[in-house]
Coordinates of N, CA and C and ligand atoms in Angstrom, one line a residue:
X1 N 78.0 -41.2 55.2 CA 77.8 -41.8 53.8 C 77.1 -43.2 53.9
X2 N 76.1 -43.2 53.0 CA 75.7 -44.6 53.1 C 76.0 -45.7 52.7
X3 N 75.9 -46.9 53.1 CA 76.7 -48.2 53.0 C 75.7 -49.1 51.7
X4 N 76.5 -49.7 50.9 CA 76.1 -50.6 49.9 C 76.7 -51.8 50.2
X5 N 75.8 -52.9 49.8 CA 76.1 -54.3 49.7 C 75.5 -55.0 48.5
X6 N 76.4 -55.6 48.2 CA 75.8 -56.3 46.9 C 75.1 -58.0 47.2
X7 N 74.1 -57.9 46.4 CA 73.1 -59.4 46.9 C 72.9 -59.8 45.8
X8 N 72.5 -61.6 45.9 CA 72.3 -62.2 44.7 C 71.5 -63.2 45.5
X9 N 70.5 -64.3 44.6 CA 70.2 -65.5 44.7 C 70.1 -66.1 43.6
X10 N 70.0 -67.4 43.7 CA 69.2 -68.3 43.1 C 67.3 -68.2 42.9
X11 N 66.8 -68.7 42.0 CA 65.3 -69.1 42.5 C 64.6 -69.5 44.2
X12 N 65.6 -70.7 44.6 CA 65.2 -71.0 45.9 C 65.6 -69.6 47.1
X13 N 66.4 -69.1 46.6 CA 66.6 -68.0 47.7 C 66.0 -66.6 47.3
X14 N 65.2 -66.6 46.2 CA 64.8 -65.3 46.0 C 63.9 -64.5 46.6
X15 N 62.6 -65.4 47.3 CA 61.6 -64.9 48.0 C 62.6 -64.0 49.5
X16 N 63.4 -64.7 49.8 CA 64.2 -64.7 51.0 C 64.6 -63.2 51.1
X17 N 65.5 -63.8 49.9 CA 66.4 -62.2 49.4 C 65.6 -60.9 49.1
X18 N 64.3 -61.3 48.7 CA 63.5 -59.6 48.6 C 63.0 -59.3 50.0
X19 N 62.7 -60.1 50.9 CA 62.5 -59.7 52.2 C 63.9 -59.1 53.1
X20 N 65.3 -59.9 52.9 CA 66.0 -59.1 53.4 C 66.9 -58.2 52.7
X21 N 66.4 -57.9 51.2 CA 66.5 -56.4 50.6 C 66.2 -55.6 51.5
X22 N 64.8 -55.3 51.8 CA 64.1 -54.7 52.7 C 64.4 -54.5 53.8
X23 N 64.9 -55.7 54.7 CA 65.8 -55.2 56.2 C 66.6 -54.6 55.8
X24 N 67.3 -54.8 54.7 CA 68.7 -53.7 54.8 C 68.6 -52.5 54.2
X25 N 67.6 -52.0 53.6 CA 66.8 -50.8 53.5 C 66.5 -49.8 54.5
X26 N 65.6 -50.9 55.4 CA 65.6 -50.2 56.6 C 66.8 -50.1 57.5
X27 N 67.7 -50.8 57.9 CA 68.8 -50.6 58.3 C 70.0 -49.8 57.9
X28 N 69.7 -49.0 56.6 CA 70.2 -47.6 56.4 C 70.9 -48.4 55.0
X29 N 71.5 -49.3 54.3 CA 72.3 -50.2 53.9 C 71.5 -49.8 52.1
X30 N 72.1 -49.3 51.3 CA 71.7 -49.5 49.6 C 72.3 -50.5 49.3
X31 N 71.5 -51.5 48.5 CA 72.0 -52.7 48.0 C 71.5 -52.9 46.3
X32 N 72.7 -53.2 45.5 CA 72.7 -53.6 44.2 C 72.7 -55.3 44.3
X33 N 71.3 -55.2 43.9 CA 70.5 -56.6 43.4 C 71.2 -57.2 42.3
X34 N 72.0 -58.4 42.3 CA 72.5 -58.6 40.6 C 71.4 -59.9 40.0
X35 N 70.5 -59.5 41.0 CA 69.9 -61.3 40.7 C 69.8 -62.6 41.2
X36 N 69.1 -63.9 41.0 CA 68.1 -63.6 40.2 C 67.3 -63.1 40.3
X37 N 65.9 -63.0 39.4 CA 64.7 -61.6 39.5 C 63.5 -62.6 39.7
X38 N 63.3 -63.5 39.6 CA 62.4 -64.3 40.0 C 62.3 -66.0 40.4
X39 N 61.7 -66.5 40.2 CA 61.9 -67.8 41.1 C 62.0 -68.6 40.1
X40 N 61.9 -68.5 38.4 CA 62.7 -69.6 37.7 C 63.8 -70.6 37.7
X41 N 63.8 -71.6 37.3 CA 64.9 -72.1 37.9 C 66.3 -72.1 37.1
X42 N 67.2 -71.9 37.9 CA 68.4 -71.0 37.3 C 69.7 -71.6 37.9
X43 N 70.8 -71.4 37.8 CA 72.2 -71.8 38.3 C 72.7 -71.1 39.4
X44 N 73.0 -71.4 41.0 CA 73.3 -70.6 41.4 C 74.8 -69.7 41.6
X45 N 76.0 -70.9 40.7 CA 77.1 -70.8 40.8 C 76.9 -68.7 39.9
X46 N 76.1 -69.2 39.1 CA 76.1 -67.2 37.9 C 75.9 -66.2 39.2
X47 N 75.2 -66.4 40.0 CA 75.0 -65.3 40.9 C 75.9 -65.1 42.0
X48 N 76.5 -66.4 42.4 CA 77.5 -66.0 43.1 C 79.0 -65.1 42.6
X49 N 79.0 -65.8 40.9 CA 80.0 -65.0 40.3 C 80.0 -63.6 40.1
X50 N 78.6 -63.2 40.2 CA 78.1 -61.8 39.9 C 78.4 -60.7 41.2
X51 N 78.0 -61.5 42.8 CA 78.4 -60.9 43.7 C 79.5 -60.6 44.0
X52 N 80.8 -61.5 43.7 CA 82.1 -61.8 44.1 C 82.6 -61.1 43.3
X53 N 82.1 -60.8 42.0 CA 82.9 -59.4 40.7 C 82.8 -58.4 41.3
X54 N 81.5 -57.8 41.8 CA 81.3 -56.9 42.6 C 82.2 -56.8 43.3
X55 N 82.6 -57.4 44.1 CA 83.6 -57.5 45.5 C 85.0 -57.3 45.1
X56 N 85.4 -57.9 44.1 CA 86.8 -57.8 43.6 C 87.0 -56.8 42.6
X57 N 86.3 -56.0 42.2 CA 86.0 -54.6 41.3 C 85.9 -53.7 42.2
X58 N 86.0 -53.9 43.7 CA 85.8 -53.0 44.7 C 84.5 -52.2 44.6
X59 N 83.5 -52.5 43.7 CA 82.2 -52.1 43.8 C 81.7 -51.6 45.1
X60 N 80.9 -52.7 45.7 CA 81.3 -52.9 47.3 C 81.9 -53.8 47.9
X61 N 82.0 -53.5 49.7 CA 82.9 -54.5 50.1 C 82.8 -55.9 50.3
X62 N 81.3 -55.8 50.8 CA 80.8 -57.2 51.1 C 80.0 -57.4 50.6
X63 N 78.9 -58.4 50.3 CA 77.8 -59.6 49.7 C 77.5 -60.5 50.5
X64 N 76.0 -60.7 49.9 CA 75.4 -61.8 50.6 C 74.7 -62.3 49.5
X65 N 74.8 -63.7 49.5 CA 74.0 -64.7 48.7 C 73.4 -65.9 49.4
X66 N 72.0 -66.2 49.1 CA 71.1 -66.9 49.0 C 70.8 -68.3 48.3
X67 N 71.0 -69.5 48.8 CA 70.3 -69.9 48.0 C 69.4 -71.6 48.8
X68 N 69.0 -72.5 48.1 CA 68.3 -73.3 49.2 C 68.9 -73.8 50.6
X69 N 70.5 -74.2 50.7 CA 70.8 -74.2 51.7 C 72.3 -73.2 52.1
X70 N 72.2 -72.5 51.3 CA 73.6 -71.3 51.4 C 74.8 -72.1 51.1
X71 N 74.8 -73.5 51.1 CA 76.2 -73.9 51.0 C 76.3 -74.0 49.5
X72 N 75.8 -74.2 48.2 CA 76.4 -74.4 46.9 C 77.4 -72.8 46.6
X73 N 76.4 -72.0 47.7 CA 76.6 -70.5 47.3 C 77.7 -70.3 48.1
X74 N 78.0 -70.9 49.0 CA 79.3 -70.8 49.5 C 80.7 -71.0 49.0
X75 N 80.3 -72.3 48.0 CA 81.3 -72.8 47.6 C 81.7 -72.6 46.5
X76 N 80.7 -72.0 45.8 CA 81.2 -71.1 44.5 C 82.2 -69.5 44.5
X77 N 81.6 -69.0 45.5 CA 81.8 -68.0 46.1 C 83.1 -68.2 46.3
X78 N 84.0 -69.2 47.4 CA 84.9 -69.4 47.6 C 86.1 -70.0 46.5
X79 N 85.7 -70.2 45.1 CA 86.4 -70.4 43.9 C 86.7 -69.0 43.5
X80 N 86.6 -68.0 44.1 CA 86.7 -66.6 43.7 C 88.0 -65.8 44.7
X81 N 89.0 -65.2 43.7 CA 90.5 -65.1 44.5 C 90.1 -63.9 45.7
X82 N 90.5 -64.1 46.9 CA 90.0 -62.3 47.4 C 88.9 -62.6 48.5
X83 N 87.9 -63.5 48.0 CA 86.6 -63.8 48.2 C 86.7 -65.0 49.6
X84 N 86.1 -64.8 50.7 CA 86.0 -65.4 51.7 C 84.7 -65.5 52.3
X85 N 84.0 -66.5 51.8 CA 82.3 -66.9 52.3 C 82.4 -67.9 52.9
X86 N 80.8 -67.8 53.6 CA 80.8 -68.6 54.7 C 79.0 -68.8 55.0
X87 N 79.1 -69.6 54.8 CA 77.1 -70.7 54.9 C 77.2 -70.2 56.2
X88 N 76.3 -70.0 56.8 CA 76.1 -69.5 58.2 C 74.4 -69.7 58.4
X89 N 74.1 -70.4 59.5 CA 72.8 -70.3 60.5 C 72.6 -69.9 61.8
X90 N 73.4 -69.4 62.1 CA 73.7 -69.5 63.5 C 74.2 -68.0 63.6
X91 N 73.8 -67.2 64.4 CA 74.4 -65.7 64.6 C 75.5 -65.3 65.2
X92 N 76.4 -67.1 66.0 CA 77.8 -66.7 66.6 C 78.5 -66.7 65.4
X93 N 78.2 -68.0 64.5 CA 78.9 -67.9 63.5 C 78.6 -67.0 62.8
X94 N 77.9 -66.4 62.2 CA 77.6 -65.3 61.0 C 78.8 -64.0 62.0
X95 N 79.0 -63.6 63.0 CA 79.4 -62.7 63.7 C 80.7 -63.1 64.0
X96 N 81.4 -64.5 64.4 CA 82.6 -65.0 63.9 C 83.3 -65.1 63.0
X97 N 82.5 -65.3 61.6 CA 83.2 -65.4 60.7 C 83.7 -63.8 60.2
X98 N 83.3 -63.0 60.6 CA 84.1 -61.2 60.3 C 85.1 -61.2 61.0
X99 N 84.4 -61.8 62.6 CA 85.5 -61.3 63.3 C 87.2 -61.8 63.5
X100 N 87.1 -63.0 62.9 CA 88.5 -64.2 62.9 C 88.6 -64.2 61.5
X101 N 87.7 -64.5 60.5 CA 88.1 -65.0 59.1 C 88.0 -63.9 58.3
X102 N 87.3 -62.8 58.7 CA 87.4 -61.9 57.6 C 86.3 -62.0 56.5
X103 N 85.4 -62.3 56.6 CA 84.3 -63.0 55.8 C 84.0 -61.6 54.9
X104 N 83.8 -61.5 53.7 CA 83.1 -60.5 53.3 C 82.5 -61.1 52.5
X105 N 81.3 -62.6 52.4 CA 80.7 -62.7 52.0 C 79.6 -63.6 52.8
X106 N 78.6 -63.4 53.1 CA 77.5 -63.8 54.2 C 76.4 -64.9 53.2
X107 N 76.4 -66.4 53.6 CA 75.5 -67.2 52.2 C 74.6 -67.9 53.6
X108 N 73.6 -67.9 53.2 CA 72.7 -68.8 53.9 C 71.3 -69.2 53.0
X109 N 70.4 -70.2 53.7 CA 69.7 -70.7 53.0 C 68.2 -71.0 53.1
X110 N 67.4 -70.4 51.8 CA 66.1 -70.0 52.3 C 64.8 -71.3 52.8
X111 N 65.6 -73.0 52.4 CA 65.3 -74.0 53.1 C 65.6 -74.0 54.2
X112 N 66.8 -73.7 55.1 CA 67.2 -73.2 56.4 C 66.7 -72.3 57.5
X113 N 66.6 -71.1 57.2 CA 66.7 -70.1 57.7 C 65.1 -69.8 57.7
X114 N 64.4 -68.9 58.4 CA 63.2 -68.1 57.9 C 63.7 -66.6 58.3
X115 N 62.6 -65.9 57.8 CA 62.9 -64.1 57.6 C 64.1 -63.8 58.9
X116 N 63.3 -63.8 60.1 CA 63.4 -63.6 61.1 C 65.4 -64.3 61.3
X117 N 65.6 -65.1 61.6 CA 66.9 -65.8 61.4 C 67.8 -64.9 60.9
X118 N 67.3 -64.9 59.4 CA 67.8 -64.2 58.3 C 68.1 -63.1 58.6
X119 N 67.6 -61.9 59.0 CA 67.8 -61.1 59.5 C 68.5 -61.1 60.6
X120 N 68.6 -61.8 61.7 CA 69.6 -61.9 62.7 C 71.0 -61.7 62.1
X121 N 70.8 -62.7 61.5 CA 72.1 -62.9 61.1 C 72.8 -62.2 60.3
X122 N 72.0 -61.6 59.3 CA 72.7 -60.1 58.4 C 72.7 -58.9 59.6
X123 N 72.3 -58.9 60.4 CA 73.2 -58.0 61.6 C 74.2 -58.5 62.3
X124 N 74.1 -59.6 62.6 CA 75.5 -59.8 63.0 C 77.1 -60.2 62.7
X125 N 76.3 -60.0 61.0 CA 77.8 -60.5 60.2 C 78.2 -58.6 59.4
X126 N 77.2 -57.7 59.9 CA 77.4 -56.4 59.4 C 77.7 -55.3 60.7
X127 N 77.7 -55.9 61.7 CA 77.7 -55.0 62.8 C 79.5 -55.6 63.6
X128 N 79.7 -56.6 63.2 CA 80.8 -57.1 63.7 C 82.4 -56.6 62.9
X129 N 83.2 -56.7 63.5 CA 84.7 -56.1 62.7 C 85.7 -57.3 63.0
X130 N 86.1 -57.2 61.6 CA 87.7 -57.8 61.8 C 88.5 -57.3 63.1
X131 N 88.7 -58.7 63.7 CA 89.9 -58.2 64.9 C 91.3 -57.8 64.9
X132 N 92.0 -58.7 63.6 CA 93.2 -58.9 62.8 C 94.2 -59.5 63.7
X133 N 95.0 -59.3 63.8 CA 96.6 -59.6 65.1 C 96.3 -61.2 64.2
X134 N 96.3 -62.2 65.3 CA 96.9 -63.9 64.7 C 95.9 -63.9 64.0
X135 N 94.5 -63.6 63.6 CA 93.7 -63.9 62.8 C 94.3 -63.1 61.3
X136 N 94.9 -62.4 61.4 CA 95.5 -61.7 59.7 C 96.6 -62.9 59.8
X137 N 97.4 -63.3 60.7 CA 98.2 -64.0 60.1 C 97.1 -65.7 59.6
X138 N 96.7 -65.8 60.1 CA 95.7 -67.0 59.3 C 94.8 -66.7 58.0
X139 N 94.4 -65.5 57.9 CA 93.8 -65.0 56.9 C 94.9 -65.0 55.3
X140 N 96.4 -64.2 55.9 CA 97.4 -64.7 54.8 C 97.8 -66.6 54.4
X141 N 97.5 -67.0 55.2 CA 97.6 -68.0 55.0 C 96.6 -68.9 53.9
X142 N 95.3 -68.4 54.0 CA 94.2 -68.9 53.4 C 94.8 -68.2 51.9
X143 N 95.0 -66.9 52.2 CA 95.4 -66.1 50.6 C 96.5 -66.7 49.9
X144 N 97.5 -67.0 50.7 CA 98.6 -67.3 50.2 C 97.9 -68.8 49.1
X145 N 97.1 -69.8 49.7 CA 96.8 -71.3 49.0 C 95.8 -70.9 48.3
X146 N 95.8 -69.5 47.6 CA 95.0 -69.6 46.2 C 96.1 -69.0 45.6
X147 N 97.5 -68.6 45.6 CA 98.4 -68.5 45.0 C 99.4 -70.2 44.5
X148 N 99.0 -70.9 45.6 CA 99.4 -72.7 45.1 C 98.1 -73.2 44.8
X149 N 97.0 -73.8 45.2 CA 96.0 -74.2 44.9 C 95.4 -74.2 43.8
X150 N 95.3 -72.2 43.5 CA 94.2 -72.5 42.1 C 95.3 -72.4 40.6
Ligands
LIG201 C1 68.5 -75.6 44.2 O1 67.6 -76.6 44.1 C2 69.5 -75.8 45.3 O2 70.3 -76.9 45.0 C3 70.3 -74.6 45.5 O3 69.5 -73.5 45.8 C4 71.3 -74.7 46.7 O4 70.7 -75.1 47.9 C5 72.6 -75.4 46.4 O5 73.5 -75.5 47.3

């Protein structure tokens, strides 16, 4: 069965995002685009909310968002219950963050990163697995403080 991922950017991450449409095209992966559709300038907190509905609708499991430096998109992302994102440049972290935190949402940034990078790192945050054992108990933990927090 083939695997879907839901993607979104901003304007600054859009050129990014149609290139790594395409890697994940080729890497077997169907992906629903929620946006944005071109490089206008736009809000990126709407696209994060768009990926993360996806995610908590059980649409699909995971997402990835874009945007100049993946952290606004992180942090919006992370206002979303369920939702665990993570800005990533780096391919231990992008592959860390599955494997300890459970990440099912991958944000980086097209001021940051280029294609190549980019691509690294959407394999290694798609090829990697939750390990669970003391990392589920830290993961309830995080879930538990949006039951006090928000
Ligand atoms: C847009 O200029 C930029 O602020 C946005 O893409 C992102 O980098 C925010 O974190």
């Amino acid at each position: 069965m083939k695997k879907t991922i839901t993607i979104g950017s901003d304007h600054a991450g859009y050129s990014l995002k149609i290139k790594v449409i395409g890697h994940l095209k080729e890497i077997g992966w169907d992906v629903i685009d929620v946006g944005t559709n071109d490089e206008s300038s736009c809000d990126y907190p709407d696209f994060a909310h768009a990926v993360c509905k996806n995610i908590q609708d059980g649409v699909t499991e995971l997402g990835i968002l874009i945007c100049g430096t993946g952290i606004g998109m992180s942090m919006a992302a992370n206002k979303h219950h369920g939702i665990r994102a993570a800005a990533c440049s780096d391919t231990f972290s992008a592959r860390l963050t599955r494997e300890h935190n459970n990440a099912n949402v991958l944000c980086f940034g097209e001021r940051v990163v280029g294609y190549g990078v980019a691509c690294d790192l959407v394999d290694a945050f798609l090829n990697a697995e939750f390990q669970g054992g003391k990392h589920q108990r830290r993961i309830d933990k995080i879930m538990d403080l949006e039951k006090t927090e928000f």
